[in-house]
Short mmCIF file of C-alpha atoms in Angstrom, two decimals:
data_model
loop_
_atom_site.label_atom_id
_atom_site.label_comp_id
_atom_site.label_asym_id
_atom_site.label_seq_id
_atom_site.Cartn_x
_atom_site.Cartn_y
_atom_site.Cartn_z
CA MET I 911 56.60 -3.23 15.85
CA GLY I 912 53.68 -3.11 18.35
CA LYS I 913 53.11 0.64 17.92
CA PHE I 914 53.37 0.41 14.11
CA LYS I 915 50.75 -2.34 14.06
CA GLU I 916 48.52 -0.38 16.43
CA LYS I 917 48.86 3.00 14.68
CA VAL I 918 49.07 2.02 10.99
CA ILE I 919 47.91 -1.51 10.23
CA GLN I 920 44.93 -1.71 12.62
CA PRO I 921 43.21 1.46 11.24
CA ILE I 922 43.56 0.03 7.71
CA LEU I 923 41.96 -3.24 8.83
CA ASP I 924 39.22 -1.35 10.68
CA SER I 925 38.38 0.73 7.59
CA TRP I 926 37.66 -2.41 5.53
CA SER I 927 33.94 -2.28 6.49
CA LEU I 928 33.87 1.35 5.34
CA ILE I 929 35.30 0.33 1.96
CA VAL I 930 32.73 -2.46 1.57
CA GLY I 931 29.91 -0.02 2.45
CA LEU I 932 31.18 2.57 -0.03
CA LYS I 933 31.34 -0.10 -2.74
CA ILE I 934 27.62 -0.90 -2.22
CA THR I 935 26.75 2.81 -2.10
CA GLY I 936 28.69 3.45 -5.30
CA LYS I 937 26.91 0.59 -7.09
CA TYR I 938 23.46 2.00 -6.28
CA PHE I 939 24.57 5.59 -6.84
CA CYS I 940 25.19 4.82 -10.52
CA LYS I 941 21.81 3.11 -11.08
CA PRO I 942 18.83 5.15 -12.35
CA LEU I 943 16.34 6.51 -9.81
CA ILE I 944 13.25 4.51 -8.96
CA THR I 945 11.60 7.18 -6.83
CA VAL I 946 8.34 8.53 -8.21
CA HIS I 947 7.70 12.24 -7.75
CA TYR I 948 3.97 12.16 -7.06
CA PRO I 949 1.76 13.92 -8.34
CA ARG I 950 3.95 14.80 -11.34
CA GLU I 951 4.48 11.11 -12.03
CA VAL I 952 2.12 8.19 -11.45
CA LEU I 953 3.05 4.63 -10.56
CA ASP I 954 2.79 2.05 -13.31
CA ASP I 955 0.65 -1.08 -12.89
CA GLU I 956 3.74 -3.25 -12.35
CA ASN I 957 4.59 -1.45 -9.10
CA LEU I 958 0.95 -1.18 -7.94
CA GLY I 959 0.75 -4.97 -7.67
CA THR I 960 3.51 -5.07 -5.08
CA TYR I 961 1.76 -2.66 -2.68
CA GLY I 962 -0.15 -4.26 0.22
CA GLY I 963 -2.76 -1.98 1.75
CA HIS I 964 -5.75 -2.90 3.89
CA VAL I 965 -7.48 -6.27 3.66
CA GLU I 966 -10.34 -6.66 1.18
CA LEU I 967 -12.72 -9.40 0.05
CA ILE I 968 -12.43 -11.19 -3.28
CA GLY I 969 -15.60 -11.71 -5.31
CA LYS I 970 -16.66 -14.89 -7.07
CA PRO I 971 -15.52 -15.12 -10.70
CA LYS I 972 -19.07 -15.33 -12.10
CA ASP I 973 -20.57 -12.83 -9.65
CA PRO I 974 -17.98 -10.25 -8.49
CA ALA I 975 -20.45 -8.63 -6.06
CA THR I 976 -20.76 -11.87 -4.04
CA PRO I 977 -17.78 -12.74 -1.82
CA LYS I 978 -16.02 -16.10 -1.97
CA CYS I 979 -16.21 -16.10 1.85
CA ILE I 980 -17.94 -19.14 3.41
CA SER I 981 -18.22 -17.63 6.92
CA CYS I 982 -15.93 -20.24 8.48
CA MET I 983 -14.55 -17.63 10.91
CA MET I 984 -10.92 -18.76 10.43
CA CYS I 985 -9.83 -15.18 9.71
CA VAL I 986 -11.45 -13.89 12.89
CA THR I 987 -10.04 -16.75 14.98
CA ASN I 988 -6.46 -16.33 13.76
CA CYS I 989 -6.29 -12.52 13.70
CA PRO I 990 -3.89 -11.42 16.48
CA SER I 991 -5.21 -7.84 16.35
CA LYS I 992 -8.91 -8.79 16.50
CA CYS I 993 -9.70 -6.31 13.75
CA LEU I 994 -12.19 -8.47 11.81
CA THR I 995 -15.86 -8.95 12.64
CA VAL I 996 -17.83 -11.52 10.65
CA VAL I 997 -21.55 -12.13 11.22
CA LYS I 998 -22.95 -15.31 9.68
CA SER I 999 -26.19 -15.19 7.72
CA LYS I 1000 -29.24 -16.66 9.43
CA PRO I 1001 -31.42 -19.32 7.79
CA PRO I 1002 -34.44 -17.91 5.97
CA LYS I 1003 -37.68 -17.77 7.96
CA LEU I 1004 -40.40 -20.10 6.77
CA THR I 1005 -43.79 -18.81 5.77
CA ALA I 1006 -46.92 -20.19 7.45
CA SER I 1007 -47.75 -22.38 4.44
CA GLU I 1008 -44.21 -23.80 4.33
CA GLU I 1009 -44.35 -24.62 8.07
CA ALA I 1010 -47.70 -26.36 7.61
CA ALA I 1011 -46.30 -28.37 4.69
CA MET I 1012 -43.27 -29.40 6.78
CA LYS I 1013 -45.48 -30.51 9.69
CA ALA I 1014 -47.67 -32.50 7.33
CA ALA I 1015 -44.60 -34.18 5.83
CA GLU I 1016 -43.26 -35.03 9.32
CA GLU I 1017 -46.61 -36.56 10.30
CA ALA I 1018 -46.60 -38.60 7.10
CA GLY I 1019 -43.22 -40.01 8.15
CA GLU I 1020 -41.15 -38.27 5.51
CA LYS I 1021 -37.73 -36.91 6.30
CA VAL I 1022 -37.95 -33.12 6.40
CA VAL I 1023 -34.89 -30.99 5.64
CA LYS I 1024 -35.00 -27.57 7.20
CA PRO I 1025 -33.51 -24.75 5.10
CA LYS I 1026 -29.88 -24.06 5.90
CA ALA I 1027 -28.30 -20.67 6.33
CA PRO I 1028 -26.46 -19.33 3.29
CA LYS I 1029 -22.69 -19.49 3.53
CA ASN I 1030 -22.21 -15.83 2.61
CA PRO I 1031 -21.61 -13.54 5.60
CA ALA I 1032 -24.30 -11.07 6.63
CA LYS I 1033 -21.67 -8.53 7.79
CA PHE I 1034 -17.93 -8.32 7.32
CA ILE I 1035 -16.43 -5.36 9.17
CA TYR I 1036 -12.71 -4.54 9.13
CA ASP I 1037 -11.15 -2.08 11.60
CA TYR I 1038 -8.04 -0.71 9.89
CA THR I 1039 -6.98 1.17 13.03
CA LEU I 1040 -6.33 -2.14 14.82
CA CYS I 1041 -4.81 -4.10 11.93
CA SER I 1042 -1.08 -4.79 11.95
CA LEU I 1043 -1.12 -5.95 8.28
CA CYS I 1044 0.44 -9.28 9.27
CA GLY I 1045 -1.56 -11.25 6.67
CA THR I 1046 -2.54 -14.11 9.00
CA CYS I 1047 -6.19 -13.79 7.98
CA ILE I 1048 -5.21 -14.08 4.31
CA ASP I 1049 -2.96 -17.09 4.92
CA ASN I 1050 -5.56 -18.98 6.99
CA CYS I 1051 -8.58 -18.42 4.73
CA PRO I 1052 -9.54 -21.81 3.24
CA ALA I 1053 -11.68 -20.18 0.53
CA LYS I 1054 -8.92 -17.71 -0.44
CA SER I 1055 -11.44 -14.89 -0.17
CA LEU I 1056 -9.14 -12.23 1.33
CA ARG I 1057 -6.25 -10.25 -0.14
CA PHE I 1058 -4.36 -7.04 0.44
CA SER I 1059 -5.72 -4.02 -1.43
CA ASN I 1060 -3.40 -2.35 -3.93
CA ASN I 1061 -5.22 1.00 -3.78
CA ILE I 1062 -2.42 3.40 -2.83
CA TYR I 1063 -4.67 6.44 -3.15
CA TRP I 1064 -7.15 5.46 -0.39
CA VAL I 1065 -7.44 8.21 2.23
CA ALA I 1066 -9.38 8.42 5.49
CA THR I 1067 -9.90 11.68 7.34
CA SER I 1068 -11.43 10.26 10.55
CA ARG I 1069 -11.33 7.11 12.67
CA LYS I 1070 -14.91 6.25 11.65
CA GLU I 1071 -13.80 5.93 8.02
CA MET I 1072 -11.18 3.38 9.11
CA LYS I 1073 -13.93 0.89 9.99
CA ILE I 1074 -14.61 -0.54 6.56
CA ASP I 1075 -17.65 -2.59 5.57
CA LEU I 1076 -15.93 -5.03 3.22
CA LEU I 1077 -19.20 -6.34 1.74
CA ALA I 1078 -20.28 -2.84 0.71
CA ARG I 1079 -16.79 -2.18 -0.66
CA LEU I 1080 -16.91 -5.39 -2.72
CA LYS I 1081 -20.30 -4.43 -4.20
CA GLU I 1082 -18.95 -0.95 -4.97
CA GLN I 1083 -15.92 -2.45 -6.75
CA ALA I 1084 -18.17 -4.80 -8.74
CA THR I 1085 -20.32 -1.90 -9.98
CA GLU I 1086 -17.18 0.02 -10.97
CA LEU I 1087 -15.96 -2.96 -12.99
CA SER I 1088 -19.30 -3.47 -14.73
CA ALA I 1089 -19.73 0.24 -15.57
CA PRO I 1090 -18.59 1.16 -19.09
CA ALA I 1091 -15.34 3.07 -19.34
CA PRO I 1092 -15.84 6.81 -19.96
CA LYS I 1093 -14.93 7.98 -23.43
CA THR I 1094 -12.21 10.58 -23.54
CA GLU I 1095 -12.57 13.14 -26.28
CA ALA I 1096 -9.80 15.39 -24.95
CA ALA I 1097 -7.03 13.39 -26.65
CA PRO I 1098 -8.39 13.77 -30.23
CA ALA I 1099 -9.02 17.48 -29.62
CA ALA I 1100 -5.41 17.93 -28.46
CA ALA I 1101 -4.16 16.06 -31.56
CA GLU I 1102 -6.17 18.39 -33.81
CA LYS I 1103 -4.65 21.47 -32.14
CA GLU I 1104 -1.14 20.14 -32.74
CA ALA I 1105 -1.88 19.42 -36.41
#
């Protein structure tokens, strides 16, 4: 009985994992393909939303060229790869007449409020060569001003292009959104040829 169990029954029990694996393979073998043969086919918008590329800034709803970023430096502090560089804006310099007016107000005993620096960052540089795409900067941003890009067609040909000025990119995206869509006259011309 020992040799029968060893030679016949044990191989059947051992092949159970193979049968389970073939069952899963067979299930997916019968489903339609989801692979896209680029460039003959293009991804639909539904699948573009699931792609997470490099980090990018989000613009304000009323002014898409201005970032929602408040220069709190939480993204820089929490980034394990140290791929973000944020430079805070400096307060505006006072003119000579404004300084004289402030001194006169101080001498008169009034409380003088010096102009504060704007909250928008002066520079926001992102080094894609260092980024591990962990998303810690996005998770820790209190203003929710960062997200992953869904541009799957972005290409860089050198390391210098991988250092991205996110403020310039945001302004570029805002001008693309505000530009009118180009009119396509090729489709009506093709319809006339068919008719």
